[in-house]
Short mmCIF file of C-alpha atoms and ligand atoms in Angstrom, two decimals:
data_model
loop_
_atom_site.label_atom_id
_atom_site.label_comp_id
_atom_site.label_asym_id
_atom_site.label_seq_id
_atom_site.Cartn_x
_atom_site.Cartn_y
_atom_site.Cartn_z
CA MET A 148 4.57 4.88 -17.02
CA GLU A 149 2.29 7.61 -18.49
CA ILE A 150 -1.48 6.88 -19.13
CA LYS A 151 -3.52 8.57 -21.58
CA LEU A 152 -7.16 8.45 -21.87
CA LYS A 153 -7.94 9.67 -25.30
CA HIS A 154 -11.76 10.60 -25.65
CA ILE A 155 -13.22 7.31 -24.23
CA THR A 156 -16.71 6.65 -24.26
CA LYS A 157 -18.20 3.30 -23.53
CA ALA A 158 -21.90 2.57 -24.25
CA PHE A 159 -23.54 -0.68 -23.00
CA PRO A 160 -26.64 -1.40 -25.52
CA GLY A 161 -30.30 -1.46 -24.28
CA ASP A 162 -32.72 -4.00 -25.09
CA PRO A 163 -35.42 -2.23 -27.19
CA LYS A 164 -37.97 -5.18 -26.60
CA LYS A 165 -38.00 -4.96 -22.87
CA ASN A 166 -37.79 -0.95 -23.30
CA ILE A 167 -34.25 -0.44 -21.75
CA PRO A 168 -32.33 2.15 -23.36
CA ASP A 169 -28.52 2.16 -24.10
CA THR A 170 -26.55 3.22 -21.32
CA ILE A 171 -23.53 5.91 -21.97
CA ALA A 172 -21.63 5.00 -19.13
CA VAL A 173 -18.48 6.80 -19.84
CA LYS A 174 -18.71 10.06 -22.24
CA ASP A 175 -15.63 11.43 -23.93
CA VAL A 176 -13.23 11.25 -20.82
CA SER A 177 -9.64 12.59 -21.66
CA VAL A 178 -7.19 12.62 -18.77
CA ILE A 179 -3.63 12.04 -18.66
CA ILE A 180 -2.17 10.37 -15.57
CA LYS A 181 1.78 11.17 -15.35
CA ASP A 182 4.46 8.62 -14.58
CA GLY A 183 4.42 7.69 -10.97
CA GLU A 184 1.41 9.41 -10.14
CA LEU A 185 -1.71 8.69 -7.85
CA LEU A 186 -5.09 9.57 -9.74
CA GLY A 187 -8.19 9.25 -7.87
CA LEU A 188 -11.43 8.92 -10.01
CA LEU A 189 -14.30 10.35 -7.78
CA GLY A 190 -17.89 10.57 -8.06
CA PRO A 191 -21.20 9.06 -6.78
CA SER A 192 -22.71 5.88 -7.42
CA GLY A 193 -23.23 5.04 -10.88
CA CYS A 194 -21.15 7.81 -12.52
CA GLY A 195 -18.75 5.73 -14.46
CA LYS A 196 -15.88 5.24 -12.20
CA SER A 197 -15.42 1.52 -12.24
CA THR A 198 -16.17 1.24 -16.29
CA THR A 199 -13.37 3.94 -16.64
CA LEU A 200 -10.94 1.71 -14.46
CA TYR A 201 -12.19 -1.42 -16.25
CA MET A 202 -11.63 0.01 -19.76
CA VAL A 203 -8.06 0.88 -18.39
CA SER A 204 -7.40 -2.51 -17.30
CA GLY A 205 -8.63 -4.11 -20.54
CA LEU A 206 -11.51 -6.10 -18.76
CA LYS A 207 -13.79 -3.77 -20.83
CA THR A 208 -13.28 -2.18 -24.36
CA PRO A 209 -14.17 1.50 -25.02
CA THR A 210 -17.01 1.93 -27.65
CA GLU A 211 -14.79 5.08 -28.80
CA GLY A 212 -11.36 6.51 -28.08
CA GLU A 213 -7.96 5.31 -27.13
CA ILE A 214 -5.97 4.23 -24.09
CA TRP A 215 -2.28 4.81 -24.14
CA PHE A 216 0.41 3.29 -21.77
CA GLY A 217 3.55 5.23 -22.65
CA ASN A 218 4.05 4.98 -26.13
CA GLU A 219 1.89 2.13 -26.90
CA ASN A 220 -1.96 2.14 -27.81
CA VAL A 221 -3.13 -0.53 -25.48
CA THR A 222 -6.96 0.01 -26.55
CA HIS A 223 -7.62 -3.58 -27.81
CA LEU A 224 -4.73 -5.38 -25.77
CA SER A 225 -5.78 -8.13 -23.52
CA PRO A 226 -5.66 -7.46 -19.63
CA GLU A 227 -2.79 -9.97 -19.13
CA LYS A 228 -0.66 -8.06 -21.97
CA ARG A 229 -1.21 -5.05 -20.04
CA GLY A 230 1.18 -5.13 -17.20
CA ILE A 231 -1.31 -4.17 -14.50
CA GLY A 232 -2.13 -5.17 -11.13
CA LEU A 233 -5.78 -5.12 -9.91
CA VAL A 234 -7.14 -4.88 -6.64
CA PHE A 235 -11.03 -5.21 -5.78
CA GLN A 236 -12.84 -3.89 -2.79
CA ASN A 237 -13.64 -7.82 -1.96
CA TYR A 238 -10.16 -8.71 -1.56
CA ALA A 239 -10.86 -11.83 -3.64
CA LEU A 240 -8.26 -14.00 -1.80
CA TYR A 241 -8.20 -17.66 -2.16
CA PRO A 242 -9.41 -18.81 1.48
CA HIS A 243 -8.10 -22.26 1.54
CA MET A 244 -4.26 -21.04 0.67
CA SER A 245 -1.94 -19.33 2.79
CA VAL A 246 -1.07 -15.98 2.38
CA TYR A 247 2.32 -16.88 1.06
CA ASN A 248 0.72 -18.89 -1.75
CA ASN A 249 -2.10 -16.30 -2.34
CA VAL A 250 0.70 -13.76 -2.81
CA LYS A 251 2.73 -16.18 -5.08
CA TYR A 252 -0.41 -17.21 -7.01
CA PRO A 253 0.16 -14.78 -10.14
CA LEU A 254 3.77 -16.14 -10.56
CA SER A 255 2.92 -19.71 -10.66
CA ASN A 256 2.60 -20.10 -14.62
CA LEU A 257 4.83 -16.71 -15.25
CA LYS A 258 7.31 -17.25 -18.04
CA ILE A 259 10.09 -14.84 -18.32
CA ILE A 260 12.63 -14.59 -21.05
CA THR A 261 16.16 -13.88 -19.60
CA THR A 262 19.67 -14.45 -19.93
CA LYS A 263 21.13 -17.64 -18.69
CA LYS A 264 22.75 -17.04 -15.38
CA GLU A 265 24.81 -19.17 -12.86
CA ASN A 266 22.58 -18.36 -10.01
CA SER A 267 24.06 -21.32 -7.89
CA ILE A 268 27.42 -19.22 -7.66
CA LEU A 269 25.66 -16.20 -6.87
CA TYR A 270 23.74 -17.81 -4.30
CA ASN A 271 26.70 -19.54 -2.55
CA ASN A 272 28.70 -16.44 -2.61
CA LYS A 273 25.67 -14.59 -0.51
CA ILE A 274 26.22 -17.45 1.96
CA ILE A 275 29.79 -17.13 2.24
CA GLU A 276 29.34 -13.42 2.78
CA LEU A 277 27.00 -13.91 5.41
CA LEU A 278 29.09 -16.43 7.10
CA LYS A 279 32.14 -14.26 6.97
CA ASN A 280 30.68 -11.09 8.12
CA HIS A 281 27.54 -11.80 10.06
CA ALA A 282 28.17 -15.42 11.91
CA ASP A 283 27.46 -13.83 15.36
CA GLU A 284 24.17 -12.20 14.45
CA ILE A 285 23.02 -15.23 12.73
CA VAL A 286 23.79 -17.20 15.93
CA GLU A 287 22.03 -14.85 18.08
CA ILE A 288 18.93 -14.75 16.04
CA ILE A 289 18.89 -18.32 15.92
CA LEU A 290 19.22 -18.59 19.62
CA SER A 291 16.49 -15.68 20.24
CA SER A 292 13.93 -17.93 18.36
CA SER A 293 12.14 -20.53 20.51
CA TYR A 294 9.07 -22.10 20.88
CA LYS A 295 8.14 -24.23 23.88
CA ASN A 296 11.54 -23.38 25.11
CA ARG A 297 13.19 -25.01 22.09
CA ILE A 298 14.69 -23.38 19.40
CA SER A 299 12.43 -23.15 16.50
CA LYS A 300 13.58 -23.86 13.17
CA ASP A 301 10.56 -22.03 11.69
CA GLU A 302 10.84 -19.01 13.87
CA SER A 303 14.42 -19.00 13.06
CA VAL A 304 14.40 -19.18 9.06
CA ARG A 305 11.72 -16.39 9.25
CA LYS A 306 13.68 -14.11 11.27
CA LEU A 307 16.81 -14.69 9.32
CA VAL A 308 14.77 -13.78 5.96
CA TYR A 309 13.46 -10.70 7.55
CA ARG A 310 16.80 -9.56 8.89
CA PHE A 311 18.99 -10.45 5.72
CA HIS A 312 16.45 -10.21 3.02
CA ILE A 313 17.32 -13.51 1.72
CA VAL A 314 15.04 -16.61 0.31
CA THR A 315 13.62 -19.06 2.48
CA SER A 316 15.85 -21.85 1.27
CA MET A 317 19.01 -19.93 2.02
CA ALA A 318 17.70 -18.92 5.67
CA THR A 319 17.12 -22.78 5.77
CA LYS A 320 20.53 -23.77 5.09
CA LEU A 321 22.26 -21.39 7.11
CA PHE A 322 20.19 -22.86 10.20
CA ASN A 323 20.96 -26.48 8.94
CA MET A 324 24.61 -25.97 9.09
CA GLY A 325 24.31 -25.72 12.95
CA ILE A 326 26.46 -22.72 13.47
CA HIS A 327 24.46 -21.86 16.87
CA LEU A 328 25.30 -25.50 17.89
CA LYS A 329 29.10 -25.76 18.84
CA ASN A 330 32.71 -25.13 17.07
CA LYS A 331 31.17 -22.18 15.57
CA ASP A 332 34.61 -21.39 13.68
CA GLU A 333 35.26 -24.72 12.53
CA VAL A 334 31.82 -25.19 11.13
CA ILE A 335 32.13 -22.06 9.41
CA LEU A 336 35.46 -22.85 7.79
CA PHE A 337 34.10 -26.23 7.04
CA ASN A 338 30.87 -24.72 4.92
CA ILE A 339 32.85 -21.95 3.36
CA LYS A 340 35.28 -24.43 2.05
CA LYS A 341 32.66 -26.50 0.66
CA LEU A 342 30.66 -23.73 -0.98
CA GLU A 343 33.83 -22.35 -2.56
CA GLN A 344 34.96 -26.17 -3.89
CA SER A 345 30.90 -26.26 -5.38
CA ASN A 346 31.71 -22.96 -7.16
CA GLN A 347 34.64 -24.55 -8.35
CA LYS A 348 33.15 -27.50 -9.96
CA ILE A 349 30.46 -25.51 -11.43
CA LEU A 350 33.25 -23.43 -13.20
CA ASN A 351 35.08 -26.50 -14.45
CA ARG A 352 31.97 -27.94 -15.71
CA LEU A 353 30.99 -24.74 -17.73
CA ASN A 354 34.36 -24.36 -19.08
CA LYS A 355 34.39 -28.15 -20.16
CA LEU A 356 31.34 -27.39 -22.02
CA GLY A 357 32.78 -24.57 -23.72
CA PHE A 358 30.91 -21.56 -21.76
CA LYS A 359 32.31 -18.74 -19.41
CA LEU A 360 30.80 -16.66 -16.97
CA ASN A 361 30.96 -12.88 -17.29
CA ASP A 362 31.04 -10.44 -13.86
CA ASN A 363 27.30 -10.87 -13.49
CA PHE A 364 27.43 -14.70 -13.71
CA GLU A 365 25.63 -14.81 -17.07
CA TRP A 366 26.92 -17.82 -19.45
CA LEU A 367 28.52 -16.64 -22.48
CA ASP A 368 28.67 -18.94 -25.52
CA LYS A 369 32.16 -19.43 -27.53
CA GLU A 370 31.45 -16.16 -29.08
CA GLY A 371 31.21 -14.30 -25.98
CA GLN A 372 27.64 -13.50 -26.32
CA THR A 373 24.97 -13.93 -23.63
CA ILE A 374 22.37 -16.78 -23.77
CA LYS A 375 18.58 -15.94 -23.79
CA ILE A 376 16.13 -18.37 -22.43
CA LYS A 377 12.28 -18.39 -21.87
CA ARG A 378 11.62 -20.11 -18.63
CA LYS A 379 9.67 -20.05 -15.39
CA LEU A 380 10.66 -18.76 -12.45
CA THR A 381 12.63 -20.91 -10.09
CA LYS A 382 11.43 -21.62 -6.33
CA ASP A 383 13.78 -19.15 -4.99
CA GLU A 384 12.98 -16.52 -7.34
CA ILE A 385 9.40 -16.87 -6.55
CA ASP A 386 10.18 -16.60 -3.05
CA ASP A 387 12.54 -13.84 -3.35
CA LEU A 388 9.48 -11.59 -5.12
CA VAL A 389 7.06 -12.88 -2.47
CA GLN A 390 9.29 -11.77 0.60
CA ASP A 391 10.18 -8.37 -1.21
CA VAL A 392 6.58 -7.64 -1.82
CA ALA A 393 5.43 -8.69 1.61
CA ARG A 394 8.12 -6.47 3.22
CA LEU A 395 7.04 -3.58 1.15
CA VAL A 396 3.23 -3.88 2.14
CA GLN A 397 4.28 -5.30 5.92
CA ILE A 398 2.59 -8.43 5.65
CA ASP A 399 6.03 -10.53 6.07
CA GLU A 400 4.96 -11.51 9.51
CA TYR A 401 1.76 -13.08 8.44
CA LEU A 402 2.96 -15.30 5.44
CA ALA A 403 1.83 -18.53 6.88
CA ARG A 404 -1.49 -17.55 8.07
CA ARG A 405 -4.86 -18.22 6.09
CA PRO A 406 -6.61 -14.97 5.01
CA ASN A 407 -9.54 -15.52 7.58
CA GLU A 408 -6.74 -15.00 10.26
CA LEU A 409 -6.15 -11.64 9.12
CA SER A 410 -8.08 -8.26 9.77
CA GLY A 411 -9.68 -6.89 6.69
CA GLY A 412 -6.89 -4.33 6.60
CA GLN A 413 -4.10 -6.87 6.44
CA GLN A 414 -6.28 -8.98 3.99
CA GLN A 415 -6.37 -5.92 1.96
CA ARG A 416 -2.62 -5.58 1.92
CA VAL A 417 -2.34 -9.26 1.03
CA ALA A 418 -4.56 -8.09 -1.83
CA ILE A 419 -2.23 -5.42 -3.03
CA ALA A 420 0.85 -7.40 -2.56
CA ARG A 421 -0.83 -9.92 -4.71
CA ALA A 422 -1.37 -7.03 -7.39
CA LEU A 423 2.01 -6.00 -7.04
CA VAL A 424 4.20 -9.43 -7.03
CA LYS A 425 4.55 -9.48 -10.85
CA LYS A 426 6.02 -5.63 -10.92
CA PRO A 427 3.13 -4.27 -12.94
CA LYS A 428 3.69 -0.79 -14.69
CA VAL A 429 0.33 0.32 -13.55
CA LEU A 430 -1.51 -0.58 -10.28
CA LEU A 431 -5.46 -0.22 -10.51
CA LEU A 432 -7.54 -0.21 -7.24
CA ASP A 433 -11.49 -0.54 -7.14
CA GLU A 434 -12.75 0.78 -3.76
CA PRO A 435 -10.16 -0.94 -2.11
CA LEU A 436 -11.15 0.64 1.26
CA SER A 437 -15.00 0.28 1.31
CA ASN A 438 -15.28 -3.17 3.29
CA LEU A 439 -13.05 -1.49 6.33
CA ASP A 440 -14.23 0.13 9.25
CA ALA A 441 -13.33 4.00 9.76
CA ARG A 442 -10.34 3.65 11.47
CA LEU A 443 -8.80 0.78 9.24
CA ARG A 444 -9.97 2.86 6.18
CA ILE A 445 -7.73 5.90 7.37
CA GLN A 446 -4.80 3.68 8.03
CA THR A 447 -4.99 1.36 5.21
CA ARG A 448 -5.35 4.73 2.68
CA GLU A 449 -2.24 6.02 4.24
CA GLU A 450 -0.48 2.75 3.59
CA ILE A 451 -1.59 2.64 -0.15
CA LYS A 452 -0.03 6.19 -0.28
CA ARG A 453 3.48 4.92 1.29
CA ILE A 454 3.48 1.85 -0.99
CA GLN A 455 2.55 4.04 -4.20
CA LYS A 456 5.28 6.43 -3.21
CA ALA A 457 7.64 3.64 -2.50
CA THR A 458 7.30 1.71 -5.80
CA GLY A 459 6.68 5.11 -8.15
CA ILE A 460 4.19 2.82 -9.58
CA THR A 461 1.35 4.83 -11.78
CA THR A 462 -1.83 4.34 -10.10
CA ILE A 463 -5.56 4.70 -10.39
CA PHE A 464 -7.64 4.64 -7.31
CA VAL A 465 -11.35 4.60 -7.69
CA THR A 466 -13.61 5.83 -4.86
CA HIS A 467 -16.69 7.68 -4.01
CA ASP A 468 -15.65 9.07 -0.87
CA GLN A 469 -14.37 12.49 -1.46
CA GLU A 470 -12.28 12.60 1.71
CA GLU A 471 -10.38 9.37 0.72
CA ALA A 472 -9.43 10.83 -2.81
CA MET A 473 -8.58 14.29 -1.50
CA SER A 474 -6.23 13.04 1.29
CA ILE A 475 -3.97 10.64 -0.86
CA CYS A 476 -4.44 11.60 -4.56
CA ASP A 477 -2.04 13.55 -6.68
CA GLU A 478 -4.68 14.42 -9.02
CA ILE A 479 -8.57 13.67 -9.22
CA VAL A 480 -11.01 13.62 -11.74
CA VAL A 481 -14.54 14.14 -10.59
CA MET A 482 -16.94 12.28 -12.46
CA LYS A 483 -20.92 12.83 -12.95
CA ASP A 484 -22.72 10.62 -15.50
CA GLY A 485 -20.29 9.54 -17.36
CA VAL A 486 -18.34 12.85 -17.77
CA ALA A 487 -15.03 13.85 -16.43
CA ILE A 488 -16.26 17.40 -14.81
CA GLN A 489 -13.04 18.54 -13.53
CA VAL A 490 -9.49 17.24 -13.18
CA GLY A 491 -6.89 18.93 -11.04
CA LYS A 492 -5.09 18.72 -7.88
CA PRO A 493 -7.40 17.99 -4.79
CA GLN A 494 -6.81 21.19 -3.13
CA GLU A 495 -6.96 23.10 -6.58
CA VAL A 496 -10.23 21.49 -7.55
CA TYR A 497 -11.63 22.12 -3.63
CA ASN A 498 -10.63 25.90 -4.02
CA ASN A 499 -11.99 26.33 -7.49
CA PRO A 500 -14.94 24.13 -8.09
CA ILE A 501 -16.20 24.61 -11.93
CA ASN A 502 -19.98 23.93 -10.93
CA LEU A 503 -22.07 23.76 -8.23
CA PHE A 504 -22.00 19.74 -8.24
CA VAL A 505 -18.12 19.84 -7.66
CA ALA A 506 -18.46 22.46 -4.88
CA LYS A 507 -21.17 20.43 -3.24
CA PHE A 508 -19.12 17.00 -3.64
CA LEU A 509 -16.18 18.14 -1.83
CA GLY A 510 -15.72 19.09 1.68
CA THR A 511 -16.47 17.95 4.75
CA PRO A 512 -18.88 19.46 6.25
CA VAL A 513 -20.72 20.09 2.85
CA VAL A 514 -20.63 23.58 1.32
CA ASN A 515 -23.16 25.88 2.49
CA VAL A 516 -25.64 26.70 -0.44
CA PHE A 517 -27.76 30.01 -0.50
CA LYS A 518 -30.13 31.49 -3.18
CA GLY A 519 -28.47 34.82 -4.45
CA ASN A 520 -28.71 37.29 -7.06
CA ILE A 521 -26.51 39.46 -8.95
CA ASN A 522 -27.83 43.43 -9.88
CA ASP A 523 -25.98 46.15 -11.28
CA ASN A 524 -23.81 46.72 -8.53
CA GLY A 525 -23.57 43.47 -6.67
CA LEU A 526 -24.14 40.07 -5.23
CA PHE A 527 -26.77 39.75 -2.58
CA ILE A 528 -28.03 36.85 -0.20
CA GLY A 529 -31.56 38.72 0.34
CA GLU A 530 -31.27 42.26 1.18
CA GLU A 531 -27.56 41.91 2.28
CA LYS A 532 -24.87 43.01 -0.15
CA ILE A 533 -22.27 40.42 0.26
CA LEU A 534 -19.82 41.62 -2.62
CA ASN A 535 -19.20 44.61 -4.93
CA SER A 536 -19.01 43.67 -8.38
CA LYS A 537 -18.72 45.24 -11.82
CA LYS A 538 -18.20 42.26 -13.57
CA ILE A 539 -21.56 41.58 -14.21
CA ASN A 540 -24.42 44.10 -14.72
CA VAL A 541 -27.15 42.31 -15.68
CA PHE A 542 -29.76 40.61 -13.46
CA LYS A 543 -28.86 37.00 -12.67
CA ASP A 544 -30.51 34.64 -10.10
CA THR A 545 -27.58 32.59 -8.58
CA TYR A 546 -26.58 30.12 -6.01
CA VAL A 547 -23.89 31.15 -3.63
CA ALA A 548 -21.83 28.37 -2.06
CA ILE A 549 -19.73 29.19 1.44
CA ARG A 550 -17.29 26.90 2.77
CA PRO A 551 -17.90 26.06 6.49
CA GLU A 552 -14.54 27.54 6.95
CA GLY A 553 -15.05 30.73 4.75
CA PHE A 554 -16.86 32.80 7.43
CA LYS A 555 -15.28 35.39 9.58
CA LEU A 556 -17.25 36.82 12.77
CA ASN A 557 -17.68 40.49 12.37
CA ASN A 558 -20.63 41.78 14.57
CA THR A 559 -20.19 45.50 13.77
CA TYR A 560 -19.60 45.51 9.97
CA GLY A 561 -20.38 41.98 8.73
CA VAL A 562 -21.84 41.27 5.13
CA LEU A 563 -24.34 38.07 5.76
CA THR A 564 -26.32 37.56 9.06
CA LEU A 565 -26.94 34.10 10.29
CA ASP A 566 -29.06 32.93 13.08
CA VAL A 567 -26.88 30.69 15.35
CA LYS A 568 -28.74 28.11 16.68
CA GLU A 569 -26.41 25.66 18.32
CA ILE A 570 -22.63 25.87 19.08
CA ILE A 571 -20.30 22.99 19.40
CA THR A 572 -16.86 23.24 20.55
CA MET A 573 -14.33 20.29 19.52
CA GLY A 574 -10.88 20.65 20.26
CA LYS A 575 -9.61 23.78 18.44
CA ASP A 576 -12.63 24.52 16.40
CA LYS A 577 -16.11 25.28 16.83
CA THR A 578 -18.83 24.60 14.65
CA LEU A 579 -21.88 27.02 14.57
CA ILE A 580 -25.28 25.46 13.38
CA CYS A 581 -26.99 28.22 11.79
CA GLU A 582 -30.35 29.19 9.94
CA HIS A 583 -31.05 31.45 7.22
CA PRO A 584 -33.85 31.82 5.04
CA LEU A 585 -32.41 31.66 1.73
CA LYS A 586 -30.22 28.74 2.35
CA ILE A 587 -30.96 25.35 0.55
CA GLU A 588 -30.68 21.91 1.72
CA GLY A 589 -29.76 21.17 5.40
CA SER A 590 -28.65 23.57 8.18
CA ILE A 591 -25.64 25.81 7.54
CA LYS A 592 -22.43 24.99 9.22
CA VAL A 593 -19.82 27.49 10.39
CA ILE A 594 -16.27 26.64 11.34
CA ILE A 595 -14.50 28.98 13.21
CA ASP A 596 -11.69 28.88 16.09
CA SER A 597 -12.89 27.78 19.34
CA ASP A 598 -11.56 31.05 21.29
CA ILE A 599 -13.71 33.28 19.40
CA ASP A 600 -16.89 34.23 21.32
CA VAL A 601 -20.25 33.96 19.53
CA LYS A 602 -23.50 34.18 21.07
CA ILE A 603 -26.66 32.35 20.31
CA GLY A 604 -28.90 34.37 17.69
CA PRO A 605 -28.38 36.56 15.03
CA ASN A 606 -24.64 37.02 13.84
CA LYS A 607 -22.84 38.98 11.19
CA PHE A 608 -20.18 37.28 9.39
CA ASP A 609 -17.79 38.49 6.80
CA LEU A 610 -16.74 36.17 3.92
CA LYS A 611 -13.11 34.86 3.23
CA GLU A 612 -12.09 35.55 -0.13
CA ASN A 613 -11.62 32.03 -2.17
CA LYS A 614 -13.94 30.20 0.23
CA PHE A 615 -17.16 31.36 -1.68
CA TYR A 616 -18.41 30.76 -5.05
CA VAL A 617 -21.13 31.93 -7.22
CA PHE A 618 -22.88 29.68 -9.80
CA ASP A 619 -25.56 30.29 -12.47
CA LYS A 620 -28.83 29.18 -11.16
CA ASP A 621 -29.87 27.53 -14.42
CA ARG A 622 -26.73 26.12 -15.70
CA GLU A 623 -25.14 25.80 -12.02
CA SER A 624 -21.98 26.75 -13.88
CA ARG A 625 -19.15 29.12 -11.91
CA LEU A 626 -19.77 32.96 -12.45
CA GLU A 627 -16.55 35.17 -12.33
CA ILE A 628 -17.83 38.03 -10.65
P1 LIG B 258 -20.39 2.75 -8.00
O1 LIG B 258 -19.63 3.64 -7.40
O2 LIG B 258 -21.69 2.37 -7.60
O3 LIG B 258 -19.66 1.02 -8.40
P2 LIG B 258 -19.59 3.74 -10.72
O4 LIG B 258 -19.19 5.20 -10.43
O5 LIG B 258 -18.37 2.78 -10.71
O6 LIG B 258 -20.52 3.19 -9.72
P3 LIG B 258 -20.11 2.41 -12.99
O7 LIG B 258 -20.08 0.90 -12.69
O8 LIG B 258 -18.98 2.57 -13.81
O9 LIG B 258 -20.55 3.26 -11.83
O10 LIG B 258 -21.55 2.19 -13.76
C1 LIG B 258 -21.70 3.33 -14.89
C2 LIG B 258 -23.36 3.43 -15.25
O11 LIG B 258 -23.10 2.20 -16.28
C3 LIG B 258 -24.21 2.90 -14.41
O12 LIG B 258 -25.33 3.81 -14.77
C4 LIG B 258 -24.25 1.39 -14.67
O13 LIG B 258 -25.70 1.03 -14.32
C5 LIG B 258 -24.17 1.27 -15.97
N1 LIG B 258 -23.33 -0.09 -16.33
C6 LIG B 258 -22.46 -0.70 -15.75
N2 LIG B 258 -21.84 -1.91 -16.39
C7 LIG B 258 -23.04 -2.10 -17.06
C8 LIG B 258 -23.40 -3.12 -17.94
N3 LIG B 258 -22.52 -4.24 -17.97
N4 LIG B 258 -24.32 -3.32 -18.93
C9 LIG B 258 -25.31 -1.98 -18.64
N5 LIG B 258 -24.98 -0.90 -18.08
C10 LIG B 258 -23.93 -1.19 -17.09
#
């Protein structure tokens, strides 16, 4: 499902009596999220990311502009009618419910319009197929499931569900047949016969009522038409959906536990499963990793990427962590003060920031910024000319931003001299902590290969193309030079 944000603005009214001005949380944002893509809304606190997400979800309505899901204008549609799954940073799970019941919760009152289908025959046929083709494996699974040296029914059922992707009630039925006890072949034959008889009974009853079944086991009326009905999901259908999504997010082992018996990352996966169980067309994630520790954050973000790719669900992911957005998003929107400053693929935005804010916001360590200037024959930092340029030939004060990986040691001809104060070697990289009189904010960090020999003190460097950018000092916008 493609999502289009067309010139959306959100203003929160202030209170003139208390001298509180209006807040324009989001200003004229236009973005297209392609079908099946993962888009990151990225920016510092208060830049309008969450407000944008809430407008997509329907929890907030734009003051101006429109939101489209595919060919439908959903701007004024309630959240329930939008077909979205929402995940917040504080997983918001029900602590008194099992993981299973938490995931199942959104399905409890769900009504579906569907064709009337003879699911009992499908169900019986599936058991017959398992008995005919997998009896040995079923016995093996049951015999291997023990608790305190006795065969455990719960464990057997769980393993059968896991192995054959069947609903819990079917696994329970298989266990109860007792094919693991004795006279296996007899028990199997007896049960297959019973199931086939049951199918025949159902067919006879239908025929008496004047209905037939098509190849998909849907009821056909006298005119041969399928019959549409509105109904709640059955227990087995709910179980099927819960088991399916639990397998997808890999929490199927923990369904019987309570949320507080899980790690933060597992709890967040439960929240994601709950958001996905209704098979939404759009998944919205608001800072879903911010309650996790560093290691779990990385693990869980990879999980989110995997789940998103496996389901192909169009997803919007809000974060203030640029590394997180850069690592998993297909596209990012960098926001500041309610404005979408730049939209693009993470690497493209990183390599081509349109202003100083974007350059500084993306990248770890942060980009190194120097005061510079352009005059008639080039770009200078202090007395050193770092680039010949004929494009701009008026004097201009600038900022020059150089990525840490944008330096190349060249003590003979290098264009920029840095005073190396400290050298930190870590694996294949070396970080040089440097000083320069015209740098702004913090110390300069240069990253080079660890096998390059550098001495403490002044060193000259060349600059790599595409790894440094020049900005107008007043407007902080990018200059092509
Ligand atoms: P954070 O990362 O801190 O969650 P954010 O980028 O998600 O920030 P928003 O929550 O969208 O930012 O807020 C954007 C701006 O709108 C902020 O200045 C915020 O104070 C303001 N704002 C948000 N909700 C309201 C509201 N209900 N009433 C008034 N102002 C609001």
